[in-house]
CSV table of C-alpha atoms and ligand atoms in Angstrom, one decimal:
chain,number,residue,atom,x,y,z
A,572,UNK,CA,30.2,23.1,9.5
A,573,UNK,CA,29.8,19.2,10.1
A,574,UNK,CA,28.7,17.5,7.4
A,575,UNK,CA,25.6,15.3,9.0
A,576,UNK,CA,24.7,14.0,6.0
A,577,UNK,CA,28.4,12.0,5.8
A,578,UNK,CA,27.3,11.4,9.0
A,579,UNK,CA,24.5,9.5,8.4
A,580,UNK,CA,24.7,5.8,8.0
A,581,UNK,CA,25.5,4.6,4.1
A,582,UNK,CA,21.9,3.2,3.3
A,583,UNK,CA,20.4,6.4,4.9
A,584,UNK,CA,23.0,8.8,2.9
A,585,UNK,CA,21.9,7.1,-0.3
A,586,UNK,CA,18.1,7.5,0.4
A,587,UNK,CA,15.6,9.5,-1.2
A,588,UNK,CA,12.5,10.9,1.3
A,589,UNK,CA,8.9,9.0,-0.2
A,590,UNK,CA,7.4,11.5,-2.5
A,591,UNK,CA,3.9,11.3,-1.7
A,592,UNK,CA,0.7,12.5,-3.9
A,593,UNK,CA,0.1,16.3,-4.4
A,594,UNK,CA,-1.9,17.4,-1.6
A,595,UNK,CA,-5.2,19.4,-2.9
A,596,UNK,CA,-4.5,22.3,-0.8
A,597,UNK,CA,-0.3,22.7,-2.2
A,598,UNK,CA,-2.1,22.8,-5.3
A,599,UNK,CA,-4.6,25.3,-4.5
A,600,UNK,CA,-1.8,27.8,-3.1
A,601,UNK,CA,0.5,27.2,-6.1
A,602,UNK,CA,-2.1,27.9,-8.8
A,603,UNK,CA,-4.4,29.9,-7.3
A,604,UNK,CA,-7.1,27.5,-7.6
A,605,UNK,CA,-10.6,26.5,-5.5
A,606,UNK,CA,-9.4,23.5,-3.5
A,607,UNK,CA,-13.0,22.4,-3.8
A,608,UNK,CA,-12.7,22.4,-7.9
A,609,UNK,CA,-9.6,20.1,-7.6
A,610,UNK,CA,-9.6,16.1,-8.0
A,611,UNK,CA,-7.0,14.3,-6.2
A,612,UNK,CA,-6.5,10.7,-8.0
A,613,UNK,CA,-3.1,10.4,-6.7
A,614,UNK,CA,-2.8,8.7,-3.5
A,615,UNK,CA,-5.0,5.2,-3.7
A,616,UNK,CA,-7.5,7.0,-1.4
A,617,UNK,CA,-11.2,6.1,-1.0
A,618,UNK,CA,-13.1,8.7,-2.5
A,619,UNK,CA,-16.5,7.3,-0.6
A,620,UNK,CA,-15.4,9.3,2.4
A,621,UNK,CA,-15.4,7.4,5.9
A,622,UNK,CA,-17.9,5.1,7.1
A,623,UNK,CA,-20.5,7.0,9.1
A,624,UNK,CA,-20.1,4.1,12.1
A,625,UNK,CA,-16.3,5.1,12.1
A,626,UNK,CA,-17.0,8.6,12.5
A,627,UNK,CA,-19.8,8.0,15.2
A,628,UNK,CA,-16.8,5.9,16.8
A,629,UNK,CA,-14.3,8.6,16.6
A,630,UNK,CA,-16.6,11.1,18.3
A,631,UNK,CA,-17.6,8.7,21.0
A,632,UNK,CA,-14.1,8.6,21.7
A,633,UNK,CA,-13.1,12.3,21.6
A,634,UNK,CA,-13.6,13.0,25.6
A,635,UNK,CA,-10.7,10.7,26.1
A,636,UNK,CA,-7.8,12.4,24.3
A,637,UNK,CA,-6.2,12.9,27.4
A,638,UNK,CA,-5.5,9.2,27.8
A,639,UNK,CA,-2.8,7.2,26.0
A,640,UNK,CA,-4.4,5.0,23.9
A,641,UNK,CA,-4.8,0.7,24.5
A,642,UNK,CA,-0.9,0.2,23.7
A,643,UNK,CA,-2.2,-3.5,23.3
A,644,UNK,CA,-4.6,-2.7,21.0
A,645,UNK,CA,-6.8,-5.4,22.8
A,646,UNK,CA,-10.2,-4.6,21.2
A,647,UNK,CA,-9.1,-4.3,17.2
A,648,UNK,CA,-6.8,-7.0,17.4
A,649,UNK,CA,-9.5,-9.4,18.9
A,650,UNK,CA,-12.0,-8.5,16.3
A,651,UNK,CA,-9.0,-9.1,13.6
A,652,UNK,CA,-7.9,-12.6,15.0
A,653,UNK,CA,-11.7,-13.4,14.9
A,654,UNK,CA,-12.1,-12.1,11.3
A,655,UNK,CA,-9.1,-13.7,10.2
A,656,UNK,CA,-9.2,-16.9,11.6
A,657,UNK,CA,-5.8,-16.5,13.8
A,658,UNK,CA,-4.9,-16.4,17.6
A,659,UNK,CA,-4.9,-12.6,19.2
A,660,UNK,CA,-1.0,-13.2,19.3
A,661,UNK,CA,-0.4,-13.5,15.6
A,662,UNK,CA,-1.9,-9.7,15.3
A,663,UNK,CA,0.4,-6.8,15.0
A,664,UNK,CA,-1.1,-3.3,14.5
A,665,UNK,CA,0.6,-0.7,12.8
A,666,UNK,CA,1.1,2.7,12.1
A,667,UNK,CA,-0.2,2.1,8.9
A,668,UNK,CA,0.9,-1.0,6.9
A,669,UNK,CA,4.1,1.2,6.5
A,670,UNK,CA,5.0,0.6,10.2
A,671,UNK,CA,4.7,-2.9,9.8
A,672,UNK,CA,6.8,-2.7,6.7
A,673,UNK,CA,9.2,-1.0,8.7
A,674,UNK,CA,8.8,-2.9,12.1
A,675,UNK,CA,9.9,-6.4,9.8
A,676,UNK,CA,12.7,-4.6,8.7
A,677,UNK,CA,14.0,-2.9,11.6
A,678,UNK,CA,13.5,-6.6,13.6
A,679,UNK,CA,15.2,-8.5,10.5
A,680,UNK,CA,17.7,-6.7,8.8
A,681,UNK,CA,21.2,-5.3,9.6
A,682,UNK,CA,24.1,-4.3,7.3
A,683,UNK,CA,25.3,-7.6,5.6
A,684,UNK,CA,22.0,-8.5,5.3
A,685,UNK,CA,19.3,-7.8,2.5
A,686,UNK,CA,15.4,-7.9,1.1
A,687,UNK,CA,14.7,-9.1,-2.3
A,688,UNK,CA,12.0,-7.7,-3.8
A,689,UNK,CA,10.9,-6.6,-7.7
A,690,UNK,CA,11.4,-3.7,-9.7
A,691,UNK,CA,8.5,-1.6,-9.3
A,692,UNK,CA,7.6,-2.7,-6.0
A,693,UNK,CA,6.2,-0.4,-3.4
A,694,UNK,CA,8.6,2.5,-2.6
A,695,UNK,CA,8.5,1.8,1.4
A,696,UNK,CA,10.5,-1.6,0.6
A,697,UNK,CA,13.7,0.1,-0.4
A,698,UNK,CA,13.3,2.9,1.9
A,699,UNK,CA,13.1,0.7,5.0
A,700,UNK,CA,15.8,-1.5,3.9
A,701,UNK,CA,18.2,0.5,3.6
A,702,UNK,CA,17.2,2.8,6.4
A,703,UNK,CA,19.0,-0.1,8.6
A,704,UNK,CA,22.0,-0.5,6.5
A,705,UNK,CA,20.6,-3.7,4.7
A,706,UNK,CA,20.9,-4.2,0.8
A,707,UNK,CA,17.8,-4.1,-1.3
A,708,UNK,CA,18.1,-6.9,-4.1
A,709,UNK,CA,15.9,-5.4,-6.8
A,710,UNK,CA,14.7,-8.4,-9.3
A,711,UNK,CA,13.7,-7.4,-12.4
A,712,UNK,CA,9.9,-7.4,-13.3
A,713,UNK,CA,8.5,-9.8,-15.8
A,714,UNK,CA,5.8,-7.7,-17.7
A,715,UNK,CA,5.3,-5.2,-14.9
A,716,UNK,CA,4.7,-7.4,-12.3
A,717,UNK,CA,6.9,-10.0,-9.9
A,718,UNK,CA,8.9,-12.4,-11.3
A,719,UNK,CA,8.4,-14.8,-8.7
A,720,UNK,CA,10.8,-17.6,-9.8
A,721,UNK,CA,13.2,-14.9,-10.4
A,722,UNK,CA,12.8,-13.6,-6.9
A,723,UNK,CA,13.4,-17.1,-5.7
A,724,UNK,CA,16.5,-17.1,-7.3
A,725,UNK,CA,17.8,-14.0,-5.7
A,726,UNK,CA,17.2,-15.0,-2.5
A,727,UNK,CA,20.8,-15.8,-0.9
A,728,UNK,CA,22.4,-16.7,2.3
A,729,UNK,CA,22.2,-13.5,3.4
A,730,UNK,CA,18.5,-12.6,2.2
A,731,UNK,CA,16.4,-12.5,5.9
A,732,UNK,CA,12.9,-11.4,4.3
A,733,UNK,CA,11.4,-10.8,0.5
A,734,UNK,CA,8.8,-8.2,-0.2
A,735,UNK,CA,6.3,-9.4,-2.2
A,736,UNK,CA,2.6,-7.1,-3.1
A,737,UNK,CA,-0.5,-8.4,-4.5
A,738,UNK,CA,-2.1,-6.9,-6.0
A,739,UNK,CA,1.0,-4.7,-6.5
A,740,UNK,CA,1.4,-1.0,-6.5
A,741,UNK,CA,2.2,1.2,-8.7
A,742,UNK,CA,1.5,-1.6,-11.3
A,743,UNK,CA,-1.9,-3.0,-10.0
A,744,UNK,CA,-0.4,-6.2,-11.1
A,745,UNK,CA,-1.5,-9.4,-9.2
A,746,UNK,CA,-0.4,-13.2,-9.1
A,747,UNK,CA,-2.8,-16.5,-8.5
A,748,UNK,CA,-2.7,-18.8,-5.7
A,749,UNK,CA,-0.7,-21.5,-8.1
A,750,UNK,CA,2.1,-18.9,-8.3
A,751,UNK,CA,1.6,-18.2,-4.2
A,752,UNK,CA,1.9,-22.1,-3.5
A,753,UNK,CA,5.0,-22.8,-5.9
A,754,UNK,CA,6.9,-19.5,-4.4
A,755,UNK,CA,6.2,-20.2,-0.4
A,756,UNK,CA,7.0,-24.0,-1.1
A,757,UNK,CA,10.3,-23.1,-2.2
A,758,UNK,CA,11.1,-20.1,-0.1
A,759,UNK,CA,13.7,-21.6,2.6
A,760,UNK,CA,12.5,-21.6,5.9
A,761,UNK,CA,14.3,-19.2,7.5
A,762,UNK,CA,13.5,-16.4,5.1
A,763,UNK,CA,10.7,-14.0,5.9
A,764,UNK,CA,7.8,-13.5,3.1
A,765,UNK,CA,5.6,-10.4,3.8
A,766,UNK,CA,2.8,-10.6,1.8
A,767,UNK,CA,1.5,-6.9,1.7
A,768,UNK,CA,-2.1,-7.3,0.8
A,769,UNK,CA,-2.7,-3.6,1.2
A,770,UNK,CA,-5.6,-3.8,-1.4
A,771,UNK,CA,-6.9,-7.0,-1.2
A,772,UNK,CA,-10.3,-6.1,-0.4
A,773,UNK,CA,-10.6,-4.7,-4.2
A,774,UNK,CA,-9.7,-7.9,-5.5
A,775,UNK,CA,-10.8,-10.7,-2.9
A,776,UNK,CA,-12.1,-13.8,-4.7
A,777,UNK,CA,-10.9,-12.7,-7.9
A,778,UNK,CA,-7.9,-14.9,-9.5
A,779,UNK,CA,-6.1,-13.5,-6.5
A,780,UNK,CA,-4.9,-15.9,-3.4
A,781,UNK,CA,-6.0,-15.0,0.0
A,782,UNK,CA,-2.7,-14.7,1.8
A,783,UNK,CA,-4.2,-15.7,5.4
A,784,UNK,CA,-5.1,-19.2,4.3
A,785,UNK,CA,-1.7,-20.1,4.1
A,786,UNK,CA,-0.4,-19.1,7.3
A,787,UNK,CA,-1.0,-22.2,9.4
A,788,UNK,CA,1.3,-24.3,6.7
A,789,UNK,CA,4.1,-21.2,6.6
A,790,UNK,CA,5.9,-20.0,9.8
A,791,UNK,CA,7.8,-18.0,7.7
A,792,UNK,CA,4.7,-15.6,5.8
A,793,UNK,CA,3.5,-12.6,7.3
A,794,UNK,CA,0.7,-11.0,5.6
A,795,UNK,CA,0.2,-7.3,6.1
A,796,UNK,CA,-2.9,-5.1,5.1
A,797,UNK,CA,-4.7,-2.1,6.2
A,798,UNK,CA,-7.1,0.4,6.9
A,799,UNK,CA,-6.4,3.2,4.5
A,800,UNK,CA,-7.6,1.7,1.1
A,801,UNK,CA,-11.0,-0.4,1.0
A,802,UNK,CA,-11.9,0.7,4.7
A,803,UNK,CA,-11.4,4.3,3.9
A,804,UNK,CA,-9.3,5.8,6.8
A,805,UNK,CA,-5.8,6.5,5.3
A,806,UNK,CA,-5.2,9.7,7.8
A,807,UNK,CA,-5.9,7.6,10.7
A,808,UNK,CA,-3.1,5.5,9.9
A,809,UNK,CA,-4.0,2.0,11.0
A,810,UNK,CA,-2.3,-1.4,9.3
A,811,UNK,CA,-1.8,-4.9,10.7
A,812,UNK,CA,-0.1,-8.0,10.5
A,813,UNK,CA,-0.9,-11.4,10.7
A,814,UNK,CA,1.9,-13.8,11.0
A,815,UNK,CA,3.1,-16.7,13.7
A,816,UNK,CA,2.8,-15.5,17.4
A,817,UNK,CA,6.8,-15.7,17.1
A,818,UNK,CA,7.2,-13.6,14.3
A,819,UNK,CA,4.3,-10.7,16.5
A,820,UNK,CA,6.5,-11.2,19.8
A,821,UNK,CA,9.3,-10.2,17.9
A,822,UNK,CA,7.7,-7.2,16.0
A,823,UNK,CA,6.3,-6.4,19.3
A,824,UNK,CA,9.8,-5.3,21.0
A,825,UNK,CA,10.7,-2.6,18.5
A,826,UNK,CA,6.9,-1.4,18.0
A,827,UNK,CA,6.8,1.9,19.6
A,828,UNK,CA,4.5,1.3,22.6
A,829,UNK,CA,1.3,3.4,21.5
A,830,UNK,CA,2.1,3.1,17.6
A,831,UNK,CA,-1.8,3.2,17.1
A,832,UNK,CA,-4.0,6.6,18.1
A,833,UNK,CA,-7.3,5.6,20.4
A,834,UNK,CA,-8.8,7.3,17.2
A,835,UNK,CA,-7.7,5.4,14.7
A,836,UNK,CA,-8.4,2.1,17.2
A,837,UNK,CA,-12.4,2.9,17.6
A,838,UNK,CA,-12.9,3.8,14.3
A,839,UNK,CA,-10.9,0.6,12.9
A,840,UNK,CA,-13.2,-1.8,14.8
A,841,UNK,CA,-16.5,0.0,13.8
A,842,UNK,CA,-15.3,0.6,9.8
A,843,UNK,CA,-14.4,-3.3,10.4
A,844,UNK,CA,-18.0,-4.1,11.4
A,845,UNK,CA,-19.3,-2.1,8.5
A,846,UNK,CA,-19.8,-4.2,5.9
A,847,UNK,CA,-22.0,-2.1,3.6
A,848,UNK,CA,-19.1,0.2,3.5
A,849,UNK,CA,-16.7,-2.3,2.1
A,850,UNK,CA,-19.3,-3.4,-0.3
A,851,UNK,CA,-19.8,-0.2,-1.6
A,852,UNK,CA,-16.0,0.7,-1.9
A,853,UNK,CA,-15.5,-2.8,-3.8
A,854,UNK,CA,-18.6,-1.8,-6.1
A,855,UNK,CA,-17.5,1.6,-6.7
A,856,UNK,CA,-14.1,0.7,-7.9
A,857,UNK,CA,-15.3,-2.0,-9.9
A,858,UNK,CA,-17.4,0.5,-11.7
A,859,UNK,CA,-14.6,3.3,-12.1
A,860,UNK,CA,-12.1,0.9,-13.2
A,861,UNK,CA,-14.6,0.1,-15.9
A,862,UNK,CA,-15.3,3.9,-16.5
A,863,UNK,CA,-11.4,4.7,-16.7
A,864,UNK,CA,-10.6,2.0,-19.1
A,865,UNK,CA,-13.7,3.0,-21.4
A,866,UNK,CA,-12.6,6.3,-21.6
A,867,UNK,CA,-8.6,5.6,-21.8
A,868,UNK,CA,-9.7,3.0,-24.7
A,869,UNK,CA,-11.4,6.0,-26.3
A,870,UNK,CA,-8.6,8.3,-26.3
A,871,UNK,CA,-6.5,5.6,-28.0
A,872,UNK,CA,-4.2,4.8,-24.6
A,873,UNK,CA,-3.2,1.3,-23.2
A,874,UNK,CA,-2.5,0.7,-19.5
A,875,UNK,CA,-1.6,-2.1,-17.3
A,876,UNK,CA,-4.4,-4.5,-16.6
A,877,UNK,CA,-5.1,-3.8,-12.2
A,878,UNK,CA,-6.8,-5.2,-9.5
A,879,UNK,CA,-6.1,-2.2,-7.1
A,880,UNK,CA,-8.0,1.0,-6.9
A,881,UNK,CA,-6.1,2.8,-9.6
A,882,UNK,CA,-4.4,1.9,-13.0
A,883,UNK,CA,-1.4,2.9,-14.6
A,884,UNK,CA,-1.2,4.9,-18.3
A,885,UNK,CA,1.1,4.1,-20.5
A,886,UNK,CA,1.4,6.9,-22.7
A,887,UNK,CA,4.4,5.7,-24.6
A,888,UNK,CA,6.4,9.0,-23.8
A,889,UNK,CA,7.6,10.8,-20.7
A,890,UNK,CA,4.6,12.3,-18.7
A,891,UNK,CA,6.1,15.5,-17.1
A,892,UNK,CA,4.5,17.6,-19.6
A,893,UNK,CA,1.2,15.5,-19.4
A,894,UNK,CA,1.2,15.6,-15.9
A,895,UNK,CA,2.2,19.3,-15.7
A,896,UNK,CA,-1.1,20.1,-18.0
A,897,UNK,CA,-3.3,18.2,-15.9
A,898,UNK,CA,-2.4,19.8,-12.6
A,899,UNK,CA,-3.0,23.3,-14.1
A,900,UNK,CA,-6.6,21.7,-15.0
A,901,UNK,CA,-7.0,20.9,-11.3
A,902,UNK,CA,-6.3,17.6,-11.6
A,903,UNK,CA,-3.5,15.7,-9.4
A,904,UNK,CA,-2.0,12.0,-10.7
A,905,UNK,CA,0.9,10.6,-9.4
A,906,UNK,CA,3.7,10.8,-11.8
A,907,UNK,CA,5.7,7.4,-11.0
A,908,UNK,CA,9.1,8.3,-12.5
A,909,UNK,CA,10.5,7.5,-9.4
A,910,UNK,CA,9.5,4.3,-9.7
A,911,UNK,CA,11.7,3.9,-12.9
A,912,UNK,CA,8.1,4.5,-15.3
A,913,UNK,CA,8.6,7.9,-16.7
A,914,UNK,CA,6.0,6.7,-19.7
A,915,UNK,CA,3.2,6.2,-17.1
A,916,UNK,CA,1.0,8.1,-14.8
A,917,UNK,CA,-0.7,6.2,-12.1
A,918,UNK,CA,-4.2,7.2,-11.8
A,919,UNK,CA,-6.3,6.3,-8.8
A,920,UNK,CA,-10.2,5.3,-9.0
A,921,UNK,CA,-12.3,8.2,-8.2
A,922,UNK,CA,-16.1,8.9,-8.0
A,923,UNK,CA,-17.6,8.5,-11.2
A,924,UNK,CA,-17.8,12.5,-11.4
A,925,UNK,CA,-14.2,12.7,-10.9
A,926,UNK,CA,-13.0,10.3,-13.2
A,927,UNK,CA,-15.2,11.8,-15.7
A,928,UNK,CA,-13.4,15.0,-14.9
A,929,UNK,CA,-10.1,13.3,-15.4
A,930,UNK,CA,-10.3,12.2,-18.5
A,931,UNK,CA,-12.1,15.0,-19.9
A,932,UNK,CA,-8.8,17.3,-18.7
A,933,UNK,CA,-6.7,14.2,-20.2
A,934,UNK,CA,-8.5,14.5,-23.7
A,935,UNK,CA,-7.9,18.2,-23.8
A,936,UNK,CA,-4.2,17.8,-22.7
A,937,UNK,CA,-3.5,15.3,-25.5
A,938,UNK,CA,-5.1,17.5,-28.1
A,939,UNK,CA,-4.2,20.7,-27.4
B,580,PLP,C1,1.5,-2.1,-1.9
B,580,PLP,C2,1.5,-1.2,-0.5
B,580,PLP,N1,1.8,-1.7,1.1
B,580,PLP,C3,1.8,-0.8,1.6
B,580,PLP,C4,1.2,0.5,1.9
B,580,PLP,C5,1.6,1.8,2.9
B,580,PLP,O1,-0.4,2.2,3.1
B,580,PLP,P1,-0.4,2.5,4.7
B,580,PLP,O2,0.7,2.8,5.7
B,580,PLP,O3,-1.7,3.5,4.6
B,580,PLP,O4,-1.4,1.3,5.1
B,580,PLP,C6,0.7,1.2,0.7
B,580,PLP,C7,0.5,2.8,0.5
B,580,PLP,O5,-0.1,3.1,-0.7
B,580,PLP,C8,0.7,0.5,-0.6
B,580,PLP,O6,0.6,0.6,-2.1
């Protein structure tokens, strides 16, 4: 039999597939549980449910499902351009912001070239990098966060891309405006800086820089954002990039023609206008974070301070058994051993009752 793994390009042979949070239905099947009784705090999703305005927009779009979507996403791009203070030709839409990361890798990386990213960085950076045969240069983290100085030092003549996330997933760590400015000022102008702001709406105005402010000054900067988190549309897969018009043009060349579907386009436009929903998401997240921190403190646990909609809890020992016990209690959180953090579990902020359920289950597991 032909070994088709051996025939895959070397970068792909060494890849492990992305491991998503366990779906509720899967756990329900495995343990014969009622899906309604399961709490999922594993994928940094928005616990609010979708914006009613987004749902209404989707319903308005259903009769057109036989048609291809607007391949240029004109309406959404126009609104994003206004919102972000850029020209429409500086906006690239993605099938989730994952797609944006992948477009960057396909357009700018190749065998012999490399991308620099941090230890404990988002799993898609190495996947997209290796998938095109490029090398991922992993820079040791500092206190679980990005060591931007060390990342600068890691850039070499073959570096084409640096991926940085603010806040970072799975650690929740962040850097401030001064650190970003110092970094951008020193990255060689031929190296594309991908500033991944998937969680920025949870942290805006909170010690974190707004990446958009630097776009006019640095034409090697790309800011990537998403509708999956604070806007609550993870299932629809809509993300976007803001960059120079030239980089947007390059990404557009490798983009699949209809990468964002029509329901997603309509819902994203509506979600963008739903300021109340966004404010509620932020408020719920702030309150949930405080609730989890208080509960964890009571249990004598520590965690990495986070500006995202999740928190990485440090158990000081391997968490595989704790995770299994939580699953048996119907609570899904995210093991991060795959990120080199076997002593941690990442917990997404849920509704008040969901957070309480997690804390209660955890107390029982730890005291069993
Ligand atoms: C740091 C970071 N970037 C990007 C993404 C991709 O999200 P999406 O493709 O849903 O926009 C995620 C998702 O968890 C993330 O944590």
